Short mmCIF file of C-alpha atoms (C1' of nucleotides) in Angstrom, two decimals:
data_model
loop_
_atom_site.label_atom_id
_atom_site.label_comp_id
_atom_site.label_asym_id
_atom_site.label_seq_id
_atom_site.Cartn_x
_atom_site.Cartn_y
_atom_site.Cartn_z
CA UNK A 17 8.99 -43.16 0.18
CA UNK A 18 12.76 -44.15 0.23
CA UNK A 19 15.64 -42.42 0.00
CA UNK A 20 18.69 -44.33 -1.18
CA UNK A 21 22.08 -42.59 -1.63
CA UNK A 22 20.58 -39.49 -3.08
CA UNK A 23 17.82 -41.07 -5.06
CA UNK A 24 14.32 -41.07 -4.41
CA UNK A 25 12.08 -43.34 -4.72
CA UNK A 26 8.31 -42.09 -4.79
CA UNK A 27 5.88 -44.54 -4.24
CA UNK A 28 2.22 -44.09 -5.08
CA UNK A 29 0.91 -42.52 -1.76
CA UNK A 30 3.84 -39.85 -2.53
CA UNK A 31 2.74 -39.20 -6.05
CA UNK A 32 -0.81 -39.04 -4.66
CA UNK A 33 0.58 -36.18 -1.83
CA UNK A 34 2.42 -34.42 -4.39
CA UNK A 35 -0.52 -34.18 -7.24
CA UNK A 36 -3.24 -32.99 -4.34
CA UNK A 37 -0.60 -30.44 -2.40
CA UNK A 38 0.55 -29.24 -6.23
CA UNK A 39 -3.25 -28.09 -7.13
CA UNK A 40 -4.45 -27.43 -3.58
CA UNK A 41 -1.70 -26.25 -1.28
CA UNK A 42 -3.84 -25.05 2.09
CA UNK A 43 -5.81 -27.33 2.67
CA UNK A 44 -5.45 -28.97 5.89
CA UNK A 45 -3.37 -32.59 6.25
CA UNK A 46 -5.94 -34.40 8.28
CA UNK A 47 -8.07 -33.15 4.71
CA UNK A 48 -5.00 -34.08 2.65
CA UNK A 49 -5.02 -37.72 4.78
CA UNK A 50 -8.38 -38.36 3.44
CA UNK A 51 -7.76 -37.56 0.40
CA UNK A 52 -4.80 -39.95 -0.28
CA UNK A 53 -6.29 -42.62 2.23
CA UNK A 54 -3.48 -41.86 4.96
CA UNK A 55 -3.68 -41.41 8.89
CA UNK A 56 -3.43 -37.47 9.72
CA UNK A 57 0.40 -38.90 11.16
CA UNK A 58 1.55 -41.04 8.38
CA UNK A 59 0.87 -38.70 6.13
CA UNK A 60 2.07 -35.10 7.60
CA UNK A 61 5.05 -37.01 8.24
CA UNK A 62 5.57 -37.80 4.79
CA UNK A 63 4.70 -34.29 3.45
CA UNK A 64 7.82 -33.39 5.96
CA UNK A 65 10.03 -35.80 4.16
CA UNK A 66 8.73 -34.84 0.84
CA UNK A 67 9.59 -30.78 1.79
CA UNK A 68 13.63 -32.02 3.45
CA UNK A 69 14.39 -34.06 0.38
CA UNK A 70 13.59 -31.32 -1.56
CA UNK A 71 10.85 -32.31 -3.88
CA UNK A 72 8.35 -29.93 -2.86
CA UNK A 73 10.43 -27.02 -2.62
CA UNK A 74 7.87 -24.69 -1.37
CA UNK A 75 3.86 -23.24 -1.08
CA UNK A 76 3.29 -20.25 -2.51
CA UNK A 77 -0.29 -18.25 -3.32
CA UNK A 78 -0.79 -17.16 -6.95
CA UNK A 79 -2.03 -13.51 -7.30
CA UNK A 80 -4.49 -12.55 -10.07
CA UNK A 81 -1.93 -11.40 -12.79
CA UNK A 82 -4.22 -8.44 -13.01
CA UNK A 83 -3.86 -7.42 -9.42
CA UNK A 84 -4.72 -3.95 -9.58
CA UNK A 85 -3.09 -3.35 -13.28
CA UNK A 86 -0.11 -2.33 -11.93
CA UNK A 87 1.80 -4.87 -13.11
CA UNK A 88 3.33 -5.61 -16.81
CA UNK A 89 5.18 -8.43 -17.65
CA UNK A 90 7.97 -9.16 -19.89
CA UNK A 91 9.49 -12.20 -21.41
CA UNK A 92 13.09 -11.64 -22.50
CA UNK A 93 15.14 -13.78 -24.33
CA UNK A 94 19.39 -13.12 -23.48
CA UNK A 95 22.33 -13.68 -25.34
CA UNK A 96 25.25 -14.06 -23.37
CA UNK A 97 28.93 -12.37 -25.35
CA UNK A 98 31.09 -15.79 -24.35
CA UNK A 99 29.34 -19.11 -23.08
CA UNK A 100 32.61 -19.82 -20.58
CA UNK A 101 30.97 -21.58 -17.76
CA UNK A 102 31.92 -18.81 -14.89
CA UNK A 103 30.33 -16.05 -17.02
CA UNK A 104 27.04 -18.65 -17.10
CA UNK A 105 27.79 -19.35 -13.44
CA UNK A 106 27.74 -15.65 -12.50
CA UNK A 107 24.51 -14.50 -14.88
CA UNK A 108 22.45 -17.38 -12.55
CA UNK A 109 23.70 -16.74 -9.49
CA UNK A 110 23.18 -13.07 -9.95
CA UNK A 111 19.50 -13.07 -11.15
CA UNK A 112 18.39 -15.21 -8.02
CA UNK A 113 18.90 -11.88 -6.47
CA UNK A 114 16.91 -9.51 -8.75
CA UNK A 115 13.52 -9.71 -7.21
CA UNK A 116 11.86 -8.28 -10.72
CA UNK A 117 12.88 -11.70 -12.53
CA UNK A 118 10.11 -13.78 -11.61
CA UNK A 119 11.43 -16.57 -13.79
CA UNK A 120 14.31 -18.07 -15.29
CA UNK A 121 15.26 -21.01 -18.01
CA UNK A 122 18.31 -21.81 -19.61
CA UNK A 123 17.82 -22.73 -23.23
CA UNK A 124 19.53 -24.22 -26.26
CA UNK A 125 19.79 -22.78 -29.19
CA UNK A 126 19.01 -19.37 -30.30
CA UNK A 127 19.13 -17.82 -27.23
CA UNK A 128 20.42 -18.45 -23.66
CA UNK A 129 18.21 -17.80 -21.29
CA UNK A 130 14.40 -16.83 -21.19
CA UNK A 131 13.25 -14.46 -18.29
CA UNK A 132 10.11 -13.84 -17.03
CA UNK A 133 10.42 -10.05 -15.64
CA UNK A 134 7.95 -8.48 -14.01
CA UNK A 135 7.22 -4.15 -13.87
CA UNK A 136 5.33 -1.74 -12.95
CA UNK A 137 5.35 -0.22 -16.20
CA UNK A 138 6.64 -0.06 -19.51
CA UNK A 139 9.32 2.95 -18.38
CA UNK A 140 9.78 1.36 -15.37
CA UNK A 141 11.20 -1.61 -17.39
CA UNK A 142 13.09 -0.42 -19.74
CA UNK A 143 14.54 1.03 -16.89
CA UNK A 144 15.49 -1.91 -15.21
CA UNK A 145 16.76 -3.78 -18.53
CA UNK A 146 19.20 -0.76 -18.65
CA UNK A 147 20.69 -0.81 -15.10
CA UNK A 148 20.60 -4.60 -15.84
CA UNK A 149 22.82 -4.53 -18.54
CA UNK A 150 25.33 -2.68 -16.44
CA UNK A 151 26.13 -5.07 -14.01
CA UNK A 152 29.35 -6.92 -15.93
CA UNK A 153 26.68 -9.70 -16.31
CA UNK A 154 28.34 -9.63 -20.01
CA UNK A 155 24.63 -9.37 -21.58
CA UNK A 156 25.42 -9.07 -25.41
CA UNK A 157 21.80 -9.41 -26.85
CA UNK A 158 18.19 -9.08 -25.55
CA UNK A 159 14.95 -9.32 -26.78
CA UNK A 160 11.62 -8.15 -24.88
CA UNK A 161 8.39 -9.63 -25.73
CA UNK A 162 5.59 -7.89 -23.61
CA UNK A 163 2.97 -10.42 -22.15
CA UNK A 164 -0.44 -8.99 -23.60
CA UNK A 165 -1.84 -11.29 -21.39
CA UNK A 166 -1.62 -14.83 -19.78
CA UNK A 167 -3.64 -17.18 -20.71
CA UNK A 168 -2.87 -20.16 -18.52
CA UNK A 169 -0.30 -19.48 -15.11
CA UNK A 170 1.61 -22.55 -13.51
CA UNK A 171 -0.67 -25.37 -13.90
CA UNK A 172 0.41 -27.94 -12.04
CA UNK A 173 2.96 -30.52 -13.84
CA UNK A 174 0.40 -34.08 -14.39
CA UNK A 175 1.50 -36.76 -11.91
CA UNK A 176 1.68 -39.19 -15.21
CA UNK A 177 4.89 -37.18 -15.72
CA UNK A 178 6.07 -37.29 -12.19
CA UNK A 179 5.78 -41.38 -12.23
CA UNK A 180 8.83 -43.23 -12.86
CA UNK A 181 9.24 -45.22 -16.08
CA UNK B 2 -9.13 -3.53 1.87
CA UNK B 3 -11.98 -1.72 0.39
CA UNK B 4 -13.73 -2.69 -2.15
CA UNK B 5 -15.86 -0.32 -4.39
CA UNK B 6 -17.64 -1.18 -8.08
CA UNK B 7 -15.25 -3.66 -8.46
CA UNK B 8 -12.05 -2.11 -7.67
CA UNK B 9 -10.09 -3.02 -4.67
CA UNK B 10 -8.21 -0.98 -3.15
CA UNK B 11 -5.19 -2.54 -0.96
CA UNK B 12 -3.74 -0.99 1.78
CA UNK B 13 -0.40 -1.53 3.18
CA UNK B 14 -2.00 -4.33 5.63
CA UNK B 15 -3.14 -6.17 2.53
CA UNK B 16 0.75 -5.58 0.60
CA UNK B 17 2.21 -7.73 3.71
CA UNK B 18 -0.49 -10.12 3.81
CA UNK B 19 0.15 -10.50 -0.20
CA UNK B 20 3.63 -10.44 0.23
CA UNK B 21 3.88 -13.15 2.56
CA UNK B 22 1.77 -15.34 1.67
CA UNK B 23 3.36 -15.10 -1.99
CA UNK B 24 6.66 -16.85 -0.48
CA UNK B 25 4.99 -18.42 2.33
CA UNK B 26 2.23 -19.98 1.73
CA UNK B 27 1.14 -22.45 4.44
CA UNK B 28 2.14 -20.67 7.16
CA UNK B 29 -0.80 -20.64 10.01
CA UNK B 30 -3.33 -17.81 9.96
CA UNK B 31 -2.13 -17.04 13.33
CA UNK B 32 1.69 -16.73 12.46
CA UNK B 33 0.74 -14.62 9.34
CA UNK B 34 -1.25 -12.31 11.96
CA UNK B 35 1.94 -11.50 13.70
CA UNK B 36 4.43 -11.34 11.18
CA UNK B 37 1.73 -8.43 9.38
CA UNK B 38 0.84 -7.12 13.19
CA UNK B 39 -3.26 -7.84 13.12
CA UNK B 40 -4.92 -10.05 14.72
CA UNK B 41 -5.40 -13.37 14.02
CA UNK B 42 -9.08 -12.41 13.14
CA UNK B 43 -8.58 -9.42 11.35
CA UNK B 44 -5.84 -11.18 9.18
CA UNK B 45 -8.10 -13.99 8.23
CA UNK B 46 -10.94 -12.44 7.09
CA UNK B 47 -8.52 -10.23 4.85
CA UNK B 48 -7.35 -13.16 3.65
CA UNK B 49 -11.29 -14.22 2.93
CA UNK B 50 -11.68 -11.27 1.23
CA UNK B 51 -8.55 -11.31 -1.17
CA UNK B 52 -9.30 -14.61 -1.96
CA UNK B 53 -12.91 -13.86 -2.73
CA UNK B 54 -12.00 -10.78 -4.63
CA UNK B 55 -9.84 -13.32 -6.81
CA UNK B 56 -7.08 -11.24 -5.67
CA UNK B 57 -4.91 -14.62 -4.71
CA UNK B 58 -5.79 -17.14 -6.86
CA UNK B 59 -4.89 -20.11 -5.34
CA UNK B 60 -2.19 -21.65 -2.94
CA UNK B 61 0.45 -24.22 -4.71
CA UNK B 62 2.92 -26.40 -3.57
CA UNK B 63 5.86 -25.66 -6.15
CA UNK B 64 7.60 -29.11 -6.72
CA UNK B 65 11.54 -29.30 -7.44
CA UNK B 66 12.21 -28.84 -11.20
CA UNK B 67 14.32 -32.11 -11.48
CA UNK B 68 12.13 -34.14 -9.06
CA UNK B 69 12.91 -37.88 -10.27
CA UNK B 70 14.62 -36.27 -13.59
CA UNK B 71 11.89 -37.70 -15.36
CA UNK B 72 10.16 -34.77 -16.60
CA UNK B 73 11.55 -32.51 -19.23
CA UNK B 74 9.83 -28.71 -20.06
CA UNK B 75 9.97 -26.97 -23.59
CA UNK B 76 9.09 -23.56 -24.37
CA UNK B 77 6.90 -23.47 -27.48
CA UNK B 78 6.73 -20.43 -29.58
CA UNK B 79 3.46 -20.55 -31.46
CA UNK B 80 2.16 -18.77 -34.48
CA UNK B 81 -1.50 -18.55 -35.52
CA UNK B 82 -2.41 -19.26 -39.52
CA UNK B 83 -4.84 -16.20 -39.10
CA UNK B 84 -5.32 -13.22 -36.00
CA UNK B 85 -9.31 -14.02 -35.64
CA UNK B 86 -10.59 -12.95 -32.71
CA UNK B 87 -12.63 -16.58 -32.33
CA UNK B 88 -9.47 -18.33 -33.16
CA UNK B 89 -7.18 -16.56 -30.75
CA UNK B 90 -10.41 -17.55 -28.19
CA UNK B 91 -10.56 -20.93 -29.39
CA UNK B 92 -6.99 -21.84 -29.05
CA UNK B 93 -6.23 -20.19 -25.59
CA UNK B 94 -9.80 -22.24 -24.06
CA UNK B 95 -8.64 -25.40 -25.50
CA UNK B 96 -4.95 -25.11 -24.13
CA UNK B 97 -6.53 -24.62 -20.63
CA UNK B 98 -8.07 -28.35 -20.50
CA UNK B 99 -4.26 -29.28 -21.83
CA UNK B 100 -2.43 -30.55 -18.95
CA UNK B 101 0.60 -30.74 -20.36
CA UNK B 102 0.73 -26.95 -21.24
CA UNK B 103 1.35 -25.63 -17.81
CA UNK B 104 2.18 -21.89 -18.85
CA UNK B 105 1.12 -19.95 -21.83
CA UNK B 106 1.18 -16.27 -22.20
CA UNK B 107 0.07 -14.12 -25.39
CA UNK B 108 2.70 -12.12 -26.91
CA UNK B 109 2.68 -9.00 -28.82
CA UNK B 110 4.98 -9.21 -31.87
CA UNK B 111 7.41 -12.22 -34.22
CA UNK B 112 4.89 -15.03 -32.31
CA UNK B 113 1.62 -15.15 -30.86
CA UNK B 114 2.08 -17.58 -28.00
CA UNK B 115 4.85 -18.94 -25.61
CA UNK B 116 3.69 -21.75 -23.90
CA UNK B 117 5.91 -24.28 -21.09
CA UNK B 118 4.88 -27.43 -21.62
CA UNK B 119 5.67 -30.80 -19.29
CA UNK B 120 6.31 -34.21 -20.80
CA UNK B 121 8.08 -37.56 -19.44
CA UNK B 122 10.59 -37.35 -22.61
CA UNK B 123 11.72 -35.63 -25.75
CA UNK B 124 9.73 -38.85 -27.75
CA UNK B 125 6.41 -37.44 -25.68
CA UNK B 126 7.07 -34.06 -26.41
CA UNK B 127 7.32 -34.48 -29.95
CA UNK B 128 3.89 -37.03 -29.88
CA UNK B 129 2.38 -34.57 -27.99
CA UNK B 130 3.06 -31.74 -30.19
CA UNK B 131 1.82 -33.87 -33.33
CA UNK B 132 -1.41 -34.31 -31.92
CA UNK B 133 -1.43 -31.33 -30.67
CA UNK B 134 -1.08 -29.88 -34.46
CA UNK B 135 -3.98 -32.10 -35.46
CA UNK B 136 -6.84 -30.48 -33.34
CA UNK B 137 -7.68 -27.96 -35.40
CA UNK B 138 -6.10 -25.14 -33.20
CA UNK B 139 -4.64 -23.74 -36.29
CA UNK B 140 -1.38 -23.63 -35.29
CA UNK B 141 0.54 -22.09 -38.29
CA UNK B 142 4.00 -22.70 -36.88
CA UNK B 143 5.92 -23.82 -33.24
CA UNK B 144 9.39 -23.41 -32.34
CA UNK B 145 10.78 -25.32 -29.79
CA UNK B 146 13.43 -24.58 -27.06
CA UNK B 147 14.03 -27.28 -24.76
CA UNK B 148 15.26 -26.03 -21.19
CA UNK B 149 17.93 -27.23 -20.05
CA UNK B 150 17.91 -26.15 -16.85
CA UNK B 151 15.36 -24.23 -14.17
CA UNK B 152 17.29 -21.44 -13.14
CA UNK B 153 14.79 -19.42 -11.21
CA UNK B 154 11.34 -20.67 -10.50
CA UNK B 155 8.45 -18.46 -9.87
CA UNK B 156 9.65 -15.96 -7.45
CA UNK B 157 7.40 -13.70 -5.65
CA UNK B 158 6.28 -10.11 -7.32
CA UNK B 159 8.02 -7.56 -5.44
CA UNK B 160 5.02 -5.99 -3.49
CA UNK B 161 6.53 -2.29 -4.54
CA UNK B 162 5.09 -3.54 -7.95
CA UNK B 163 1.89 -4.17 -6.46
CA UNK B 164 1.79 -1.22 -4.44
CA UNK B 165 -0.51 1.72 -6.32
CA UNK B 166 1.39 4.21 -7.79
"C1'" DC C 8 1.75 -47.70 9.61
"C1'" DC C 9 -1.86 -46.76 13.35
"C1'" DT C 10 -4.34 -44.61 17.68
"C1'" DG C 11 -5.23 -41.17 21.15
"C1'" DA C 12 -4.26 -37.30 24.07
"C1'" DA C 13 -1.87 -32.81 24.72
"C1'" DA C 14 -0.64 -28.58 22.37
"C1'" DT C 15 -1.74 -25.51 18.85
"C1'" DC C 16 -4.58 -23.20 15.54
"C1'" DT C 17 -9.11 -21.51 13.53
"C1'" DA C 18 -13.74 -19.72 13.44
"C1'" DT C 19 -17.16 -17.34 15.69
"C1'" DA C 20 -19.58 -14.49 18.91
"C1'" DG C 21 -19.71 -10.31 21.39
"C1'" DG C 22 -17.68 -5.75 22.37
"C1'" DT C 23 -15.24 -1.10 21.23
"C1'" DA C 24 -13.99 2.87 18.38
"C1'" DT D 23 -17.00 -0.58 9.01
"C1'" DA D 24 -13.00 -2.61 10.75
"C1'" DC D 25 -10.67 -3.86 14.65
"C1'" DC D 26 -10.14 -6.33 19.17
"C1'" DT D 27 -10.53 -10.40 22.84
"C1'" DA D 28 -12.26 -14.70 24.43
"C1'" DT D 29 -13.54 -19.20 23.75
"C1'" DA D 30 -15.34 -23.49 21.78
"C1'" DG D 31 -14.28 -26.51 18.21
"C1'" DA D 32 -10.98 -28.35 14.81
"C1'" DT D 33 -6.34 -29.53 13.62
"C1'" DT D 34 -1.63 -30.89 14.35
"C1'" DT D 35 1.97 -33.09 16.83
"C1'" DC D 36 3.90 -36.60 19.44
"C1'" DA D 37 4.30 -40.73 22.40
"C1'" DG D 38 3.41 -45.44 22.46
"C1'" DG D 39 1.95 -49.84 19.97
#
DNA sequence: CCTGAAATCTATAGGTA
DNA sequence: TACCTATAGATTTCAGG
């Protein structure tokens, strides 16, 4: 891996890393080393460079979206009342910050942002939409479309994609 | 934990342990034994046990949204020709061996399914969703919104959402 | 990039409440 | 049953090539 002014450069043995860590992110480096055909050194040192430049940004464990059935979750699309860029500015800075927005994409087009919101119940959301809409986040429109269920959760993105052209 | 006839019960130990290991999730066995005050024993084989239970899924790396800027994500609204029970089954197995679908949740309401999908370029997207239309999944209509930015990426559930009511 | 040894972490066995 | 400590074995880090 190089890094040039900004730019990174991943070479195969990176794109190797990053498709084994992305699908399997506890198993052990000297296990990862073996996998990618890598020294237990070469490679946990690369792993470190590949988590301070930034490309892997994090591990995380997935919980069964069941869980105990507590949880609901909501996609909402939201319409902003002006598109200045400080009022976009504010809206993403704020929602890093609102723990029940598990998700967050800005969108062209009909909408402006899709959320992925989670609850603990139906109430308990609407509730939150509510004090959400008076925080001068200048929310003109939403629309909530309850998850009945997910089907597929944060498969990992193909290393085909992550090559460069 | 306790486990009876299938339900688990978690206790507050298991809420840390989840709650941690949600943000953090290669941290040693031994530091996530202090930080949730067992010991390092007693913490792993909780951990065994939520994992086994299905509980936590899996543990990811989560990979930076732009990475080389070569991958692009859509969100695909999709609408059924017909509710069938064996279609709605037959669409949501297929997606799973499609690697470029990395999200897909049903939703109650104006579509069936919102899926995020990967590809290397707008040209790729718009292949893939061709041939995607040609398998038979009886896709009735798809809307796409291309994201233009990741503005919040899979963020932990807050564990007073997983805590029983 | 590799090897090898010191430091750290994990799994397991045995003991207590 | 669920926790603890102790320890042997595995893993990770780091110095040197």
């Amino acid at each position: 891996m190089k890094l040039q002014q900004n730019t990174v450069r991943l070479d195969p043995w990176d794109l190797r890393i990053l498709s084994e860590i992305q699908a399997n992110g506890r198993i052990s480096k000297s296990e990862l080393a073996n996998r990618v055909h890598l020294s237990a050194s070469a490679c946990s040192e690369r792993l470190r460079t590949l988590q301070s430049a930034g490309i892997i940004e994090g591990f995380y464990a997935r919980l069964s979206p069941a869980l105990t059935g507590s949880v609901i979750f909501v996609m909402v699309e939201v319409v902003l009342d002006r598109h200045h860029l400080q009022d976009q500015r504010h809206f993403e800075t704020a929602i890093q910050d609102v723990p029940e927005v598990l998700d967050c994409w800005a969108i062209g087009g009909r909408v402006d942002y899709l959320m992925r919101v989670a609850a603990p119940s139906m109430v308990a959301y609407q509730d939150f939409m509510d004090r959400l809409l008076q925080t001068g986040l200048r929310i003109d429109q939403y629309y909530s479309l309850v998850v009945t269920k997910s089907v597929k959760a944060n498969s990992p993105i193909p290393v085909s994609a992550l090559a460069e052209q």
